[in-house]
Amino acid sequence: MEHPRVLLVEDDDAVAKALTLRLQTKGFEVLPAADGEAAMQAVADSPPDILLLDINLPGRDGFDVATHVRSRLDQLPIVFITASRNTELRTRAEQFERSWFVEKPFTSAYLIDVVRQAAALAY
């Protein structure tokens, strides 16, 4: 896969910009979405190879988005990200096959490694 397409769903603009830049420098194409509705529309318009998804979003949360997206793309790798250290969230995320759970704060190197693991499963 030459340039895996990552749909980045993050409502914090500064975090989204930083992650976008870091992913792009590592060869990923990044499609940004600021909330769940935008993410679901992006999936309908142009399916990504990987979903990088904040759990705590305005409106529909990350789990709602993941459930909706998986109903269309059942093998899409999902990397959940969250600032919460809630074990219930981790348990819910682990119920999705082909998924990873990453807690903020994380190093960009760690996140890139996880996204690369997801990319390896994308095809």
N, C-alpha and C. Protein backbone atom coordinates (compact mmCIF):
# COMPACT_ATOMS: atom_id res chain seq x y z
N MET A 1 0.85 -1.16 0.00
CA MET A 1 0.00 0.00 0.00
C MET A 1 0.90 1.23 0.00
N GLU A 2 0.84 2.01 -1.06
CA GLU A 2 1.77 3.13 -1.21
C GLU A 2 1.52 4.25 -0.21
N HIS A 3 0.32 4.79 -0.17
CA HIS A 3 -0.03 5.87 0.76
C HIS A 3 -1.36 5.54 1.42
N PRO A 4 -1.33 4.81 2.53
CA PRO A 4 -2.59 4.45 3.19
C PRO A 4 -3.39 5.70 3.55
N ARG A 5 -4.70 5.61 3.36
CA ARG A 5 -5.60 6.72 3.65
C ARG A 5 -6.15 6.57 5.07
N VAL A 6 -5.85 7.55 5.90
CA VAL A 6 -6.29 7.54 7.29
C VAL A 6 -7.39 8.58 7.46
N LEU A 7 -8.55 8.13 7.92
CA LEU A 7 -9.60 9.08 8.30
C LEU A 7 -9.35 9.42 9.75
N LEU A 8 -8.95 10.66 10.01
CA LEU A 8 -8.64 11.14 11.36
C LEU A 8 -9.85 11.89 11.89
N VAL A 9 -10.46 11.34 12.93
CA VAL A 9 -11.64 11.95 13.53
C VAL A 9 -11.24 12.48 14.91
N GLU A 10 -11.04 13.78 14.98
CA GLU A 10 -10.54 14.44 16.19
C GLU A 10 -11.16 15.82 16.26
N ASP A 11 -11.82 16.14 17.38
CA ASP A 11 -12.50 17.42 17.51
C ASP A 11 -11.60 18.54 18.01
N ASP A 12 -10.44 18.22 18.56
CA ASP A 12 -9.50 19.25 19.00
C ASP A 12 -8.64 19.65 17.80
N ASP A 13 -8.85 20.87 17.33
CA ASP A 13 -8.19 21.32 16.10
C ASP A 13 -6.66 21.25 16.19
N ALA A 14 -6.10 21.64 17.33
CA ALA A 14 -4.64 21.63 17.47
C ALA A 14 -4.10 20.20 17.41
N VAL A 15 -4.79 19.28 18.07
CA VAL A 15 -4.37 17.87 18.04
C VAL A 15 -4.51 17.31 16.63
N ALA A 16 -5.62 17.64 15.97
CA ALA A 16 -5.84 17.16 14.61
C ALA A 16 -4.75 17.65 13.66
N LYS A 17 -4.38 18.92 13.78
CA LYS A 17 -3.34 19.47 12.90
C LYS A 17 -2.00 18.80 13.17
N ALA A 18 -1.66 18.62 14.44
CA ALA A 18 -0.38 17.98 14.78
C ALA A 18 -0.34 16.54 14.28
N LEU A 19 -1.41 15.79 14.49
CA LEU A 19 -1.45 14.40 14.04
C LEU A 19 -1.41 14.32 12.52
N THR A 20 -2.14 15.21 11.86
CA THR A 20 -2.15 15.22 10.40
C THR A 20 -0.74 15.42 9.86
N LEU A 21 -0.04 16.41 10.38
CA LEU A 21 1.32 16.70 9.92
C LEU A 21 2.24 15.50 10.16
N ARG A 22 2.15 14.91 11.33
CA ARG A 22 3.02 13.78 11.66
C ARG A 22 2.73 12.57 10.75
N LEU A 23 1.45 12.29 10.55
CA LEU A 23 1.09 11.16 9.68
C LEU A 23 1.52 11.41 8.23
N GLN A 24 1.34 12.63 7.76
CA GLN A 24 1.73 12.95 6.39
C GLN A 24 3.23 12.81 6.19
N THR A 25 4.02 13.21 7.19
CA THR A 25 5.48 13.09 7.05
C THR A 25 5.92 11.63 7.02
N LYS A 26 5.05 10.73 7.48
CA LYS A 26 5.36 9.30 7.46
C LYS A 26 4.69 8.58 6.29
N GLY A 27 4.15 9.35 5.34
CA GLY A 27 3.64 8.75 4.11
C GLY A 27 2.17 8.41 4.08
N PHE A 28 1.42 8.84 5.08
CA PHE A 28 -0.01 8.57 5.10
C PHE A 28 -0.77 9.73 4.47
N GLU A 29 -1.84 9.41 3.78
CA GLU A 29 -2.77 10.44 3.31
C GLU A 29 -3.81 10.60 4.41
N VAL A 30 -4.06 11.84 4.84
CA VAL A 30 -4.95 12.07 5.97
C VAL A 30 -6.21 12.80 5.51
N LEU A 31 -7.35 12.22 5.88
CA LEU A 31 -8.65 12.83 5.63
C LEU A 31 -9.18 13.27 6.98
N PRO A 32 -9.34 14.58 7.21
CA PRO A 32 -9.78 15.03 8.53
C PRO A 32 -11.30 15.08 8.67
N ALA A 33 -11.76 14.82 9.89
CA ALA A 33 -13.17 14.98 10.24
C ALA A 33 -13.22 15.45 11.69
N ALA A 34 -14.01 16.47 11.95
CA ALA A 34 -14.04 17.07 13.29
C ALA A 34 -15.10 16.46 14.21
N ASP A 35 -16.01 15.66 13.64
CA ASP A 35 -17.03 15.04 14.48
C ASP A 35 -17.55 13.78 13.81
N GLY A 36 -18.43 13.10 14.51
CA GLY A 36 -18.93 11.82 14.03
C GLY A 36 -19.70 11.92 12.73
N GLU A 37 -20.52 12.93 12.59
CA GLU A 37 -21.31 13.10 11.37
C GLU A 37 -20.39 13.29 10.16
N ALA A 38 -19.38 14.14 10.32
CA ALA A 38 -18.43 14.37 9.23
C ALA A 38 -17.67 13.08 8.90
N ALA A 39 -17.35 12.30 9.91
CA ALA A 39 -16.64 11.04 9.69
C ALA A 39 -17.49 10.06 8.88
N MET A 40 -18.75 9.95 9.25
CA MET A 40 -19.62 9.01 8.53
C MET A 40 -19.84 9.45 7.09
N GLN A 41 -19.91 10.76 6.88
CA GLN A 41 -20.04 11.26 5.50
C GLN A 41 -18.76 10.99 4.71
N ALA A 42 -17.61 11.17 5.35
CA ALA A 42 -16.33 10.92 4.68
C ALA A 42 -16.21 9.45 4.28
N VAL A 43 -16.66 8.55 5.13
CA VAL A 43 -16.60 7.12 4.82
C VAL A 43 -17.50 6.82 3.62
N ALA A 44 -18.67 7.44 3.59
CA ALA A 44 -19.59 7.23 2.48
C ALA A 44 -19.02 7.77 1.17
N ASP A 45 -18.34 8.93 1.26
CA ASP A 45 -17.80 9.58 0.07
C ASP A 45 -16.55 8.90 -0.47
N SER A 46 -15.66 8.50 0.42
CA SER A 46 -14.37 7.96 0.01
C SER A 46 -13.81 7.08 1.14
N PRO A 47 -14.12 5.78 1.12
CA PRO A 47 -13.70 4.91 2.22
C PRO A 47 -12.20 4.94 2.48
N PRO A 48 -11.81 5.09 3.75
CA PRO A 48 -10.40 5.11 4.11
C PRO A 48 -9.85 3.69 4.26
N ASP A 49 -8.53 3.61 4.46
CA ASP A 49 -7.89 2.33 4.75
C ASP A 49 -7.84 2.07 6.25
N ILE A 50 -7.81 3.16 7.03
CA ILE A 50 -7.69 3.09 8.49
C ILE A 50 -8.56 4.19 9.09
N LEU A 51 -9.18 3.89 10.21
CA LEU A 51 -9.95 4.90 10.95
C LEU A 51 -9.21 5.20 12.24
N LEU A 52 -8.77 6.44 12.40
CA LEU A 52 -8.11 6.92 13.62
C LEU A 52 -9.15 7.79 14.32
N LEU A 53 -9.69 7.30 15.41
CA LEU A 53 -10.95 7.80 15.94
C LEU A 53 -10.89 8.17 17.42
N ASP A 54 -11.10 9.45 17.70
CA ASP A 54 -11.23 9.89 19.09
C ASP A 54 -12.56 9.35 19.61
N ILE A 55 -12.58 8.88 20.84
CA ILE A 55 -13.81 8.34 21.41
C ILE A 55 -14.74 9.47 21.86
N ASN A 56 -14.18 10.49 22.48
CA ASN A 56 -14.99 11.58 23.02
C ASN A 56 -15.17 12.67 21.98
N LEU A 57 -16.28 12.61 21.29
CA LEU A 57 -16.59 13.57 20.23
C LEU A 57 -17.90 14.27 20.54
N PRO A 58 -18.09 15.48 20.02
CA PRO A 58 -19.39 16.12 20.18
C PRO A 58 -20.44 15.37 19.35
N GLY A 59 -21.64 15.30 19.85
CA GLY A 59 -22.68 14.58 19.13
C GLY A 59 -22.48 13.08 19.28
N ARG A 60 -22.34 12.40 18.18
CA ARG A 60 -22.14 10.94 18.20
C ARG A 60 -20.73 10.62 18.66
N ASP A 61 -20.61 9.76 19.65
CA ASP A 61 -19.27 9.43 20.15
C ASP A 61 -18.56 8.45 19.22
N GLY A 62 -17.33 8.17 19.54
CA GLY A 62 -16.52 7.32 18.69
C GLY A 62 -17.07 5.91 18.53
N PHE A 63 -17.71 5.39 19.56
CA PHE A 63 -18.27 4.05 19.45
C PHE A 63 -19.45 4.01 18.49
N ASP A 64 -20.29 5.06 18.50
CA ASP A 64 -21.38 5.15 17.53
C ASP A 64 -20.83 5.20 16.11
N VAL A 65 -19.79 6.01 15.93
CA VAL A 65 -19.16 6.14 14.61
C VAL A 65 -18.57 4.80 14.18
N ALA A 66 -17.85 4.14 15.08
CA ALA A 66 -17.22 2.86 14.75
C ALA A 66 -18.27 1.81 14.37
N THR A 67 -19.36 1.77 15.11
CA THR A 67 -20.42 0.81 14.81
C THR A 67 -21.02 1.08 13.43
N HIS A 68 -21.28 2.35 13.14
CA HIS A 68 -21.84 2.73 11.84
C HIS A 68 -20.86 2.38 10.71
N VAL A 69 -19.61 2.75 10.88
CA VAL A 69 -18.61 2.51 9.84
C VAL A 69 -18.42 1.01 9.61
N ARG A 70 -18.37 0.25 10.68
CA ARG A 70 -18.18 -1.19 10.55
C ARG A 70 -19.37 -1.87 9.89
N SER A 71 -20.55 -1.26 9.95
CA SER A 71 -21.70 -1.85 9.26
C SER A 71 -21.52 -1.77 7.75
N ARG A 72 -20.68 -0.85 7.30
CA ARG A 72 -20.38 -0.70 5.87
C ARG A 72 -19.05 -1.33 5.48
N LEU A 73 -18.07 -1.18 6.34
CA LEU A 73 -16.71 -1.67 6.09
C LEU A 73 -16.29 -2.55 7.27
N ASP A 74 -16.71 -3.80 7.25
CA ASP A 74 -16.55 -4.65 8.43
C ASP A 74 -15.11 -5.03 8.76
N GLN A 75 -14.19 -4.84 7.84
CA GLN A 75 -12.79 -5.19 8.10
C GLN A 75 -11.89 -3.97 8.30
N LEU A 76 -12.47 -2.78 8.33
CA LEU A 76 -11.68 -1.56 8.46
C LEU A 76 -10.96 -1.52 9.80
N PRO A 77 -9.63 -1.41 9.81
CA PRO A 77 -8.90 -1.27 11.07
C PRO A 77 -9.25 0.06 11.75
N ILE A 78 -9.46 0.00 13.06
CA ILE A 78 -9.81 1.19 13.83
C ILE A 78 -8.81 1.38 14.95
N VAL A 79 -8.27 2.58 15.05
CA VAL A 79 -7.40 2.96 16.16
C VAL A 79 -8.19 3.97 16.99
N PHE A 80 -8.65 3.54 18.16
CA PHE A 80 -9.36 4.43 19.08
C PHE A 80 -8.34 5.22 19.87
N ILE A 81 -8.59 6.52 20.03
CA ILE A 81 -7.74 7.35 20.88
C ILE A 81 -8.62 8.08 21.88
N THR A 82 -8.10 8.25 23.09
CA THR A 82 -8.87 8.94 24.12
C THR A 82 -7.95 9.48 25.19
N ALA A 83 -8.41 10.54 25.84
CA ALA A 83 -7.69 11.10 26.98
C ALA A 83 -8.16 10.46 28.28
N SER A 84 -9.22 9.69 28.21
CA SER A 84 -9.80 9.07 29.40
C SER A 84 -9.04 7.80 29.78
N ARG A 85 -8.84 7.61 31.05
CA ARG A 85 -8.19 6.39 31.54
C ARG A 85 -9.24 5.42 32.08
N ASN A 86 -10.39 5.44 31.48
CA ASN A 86 -11.54 4.64 31.90
C ASN A 86 -11.41 3.22 31.35
N THR A 87 -11.39 2.23 32.24
CA THR A 87 -11.24 0.85 31.78
C THR A 87 -12.46 0.38 31.01
N GLU A 88 -13.63 0.96 31.29
CA GLU A 88 -14.84 0.59 30.55
C GLU A 88 -14.68 0.95 29.07
N LEU A 89 -14.07 2.11 28.79
CA LEU A 89 -13.84 2.50 27.40
C LEU A 89 -12.92 1.51 26.70
N ARG A 90 -11.86 1.12 27.39
CA ARG A 90 -10.92 0.14 26.81
C ARG A 90 -11.66 -1.17 26.50
N THR A 91 -12.48 -1.61 27.43
CA THR A 91 -13.23 -2.86 27.24
C THR A 91 -14.17 -2.74 26.04
N ARG A 92 -14.86 -1.61 25.93
CA ARG A 92 -15.76 -1.41 24.78
C ARG A 92 -14.97 -1.40 23.47
N ALA A 93 -13.82 -0.74 23.47
CA ALA A 93 -13.01 -0.66 22.25
C ALA A 93 -12.50 -2.05 21.84
N GLU A 94 -12.14 -2.86 22.82
CA GLU A 94 -11.61 -4.18 22.53
C GLU A 94 -12.66 -5.13 21.96
N GLN A 95 -13.93 -4.76 22.05
CA GLN A 95 -14.98 -5.58 21.46
C GLN A 95 -14.99 -5.49 19.93
N PHE A 96 -14.34 -4.48 19.40
CA PHE A 96 -14.24 -4.33 17.95
C PHE A 96 -13.01 -5.10 17.49
N GLU A 97 -13.20 -6.05 16.60
CA GLU A 97 -12.07 -6.77 16.03
C GLU A 97 -11.24 -5.79 15.20
N ARG A 98 -9.98 -6.13 15.03
CA ARG A 98 -9.07 -5.30 14.22
C ARG A 98 -9.06 -3.86 14.73
N SER A 99 -8.88 -3.72 16.06
CA SER A 99 -8.86 -2.38 16.65
C SER A 99 -7.73 -2.27 17.67
N TRP A 100 -7.35 -1.04 17.92
CA TRP A 100 -6.32 -0.70 18.90
C TRP A 100 -6.88 0.40 19.79
N PHE A 101 -6.35 0.51 20.99
CA PHE A 101 -6.79 1.51 21.97
C PHE A 101 -5.56 2.26 22.43
N VAL A 102 -5.52 3.56 22.19
CA VAL A 102 -4.36 4.38 22.53
C VAL A 102 -4.82 5.52 23.44
N GLU A 103 -4.18 5.61 24.61
CA GLU A 103 -4.52 6.67 25.56
C GLU A 103 -3.63 7.88 25.36
N LYS A 104 -4.24 9.06 25.42
CA LYS A 104 -3.49 10.31 25.41
C LYS A 104 -2.97 10.53 26.83
N PRO A 105 -1.83 11.11 27.03
CA PRO A 105 -0.91 11.54 25.98
C PRO A 105 -0.10 10.35 25.46
N PHE A 106 0.23 10.40 24.19
CA PHE A 106 1.04 9.36 23.58
C PHE A 106 2.13 10.06 22.77
N THR A 107 3.20 9.34 22.52
CA THR A 107 4.24 9.92 21.67
C THR A 107 3.81 9.73 20.22
N SER A 108 4.23 10.62 19.37
CA SER A 108 3.88 10.48 17.95
C SER A 108 4.50 9.20 17.39
N ALA A 109 5.69 8.82 17.87
CA ALA A 109 6.33 7.59 17.39
C ALA A 109 5.47 6.38 17.72
N TYR A 110 4.90 6.35 18.92
CA TYR A 110 4.05 5.24 19.31
C TYR A 110 2.80 5.19 18.43
N LEU A 111 2.17 6.34 18.23
CA LEU A 111 0.96 6.36 17.41
C LEU A 111 1.26 5.94 15.97
N ILE A 112 2.36 6.41 15.42
CA ILE A 112 2.74 6.01 14.06
C ILE A 112 2.93 4.50 13.99
N ASP A 113 3.55 3.92 15.01
CA ASP A 113 3.75 2.47 15.04
C ASP A 113 2.40 1.74 15.03
N VAL A 114 1.45 2.21 15.82
CA VAL A 114 0.12 1.59 15.87
C VAL A 114 -0.59 1.75 14.53
N VAL A 115 -0.51 2.92 13.93
CA VAL A 115 -1.17 3.15 12.63
C VAL A 115 -0.52 2.27 11.56
N ARG A 116 0.77 2.07 11.63
CA ARG A 116 1.43 1.16 10.69
C ARG A 116 0.94 -0.27 10.87
N GLN A 117 0.75 -0.69 12.12
CA GLN A 117 0.20 -2.03 12.38
C GLN A 117 -1.20 -2.16 11.75
N ALA A 118 -1.99 -1.11 11.91
CA ALA A 118 -3.33 -1.10 11.31
C ALA A 118 -3.25 -1.14 9.79
N ALA A 119 -2.31 -0.39 9.23
CA ALA A 119 -2.15 -0.36 7.77
C ALA A 119 -1.78 -1.74 7.25
N ALA A 120 -1.00 -2.49 8.01
CA ALA A 120 -0.61 -3.83 7.58
C ALA A 120 -1.82 -4.75 7.46
N LEU A 121 -2.87 -4.46 8.21
CA LEU A 121 -4.09 -5.27 8.16
C LEU A 121 -5.12 -4.73 7.17
N ALA A 122 -4.86 -3.56 6.62
CA ALA A 122 -5.85 -2.92 5.76
C ALA A 122 -6.04 -3.68 4.47
N TYR A 123 -5.03 -4.44 4.03
CA TYR A 123 -5.18 -5.19 2.77
C TYR A 123 -4.78 -6.62 2.94
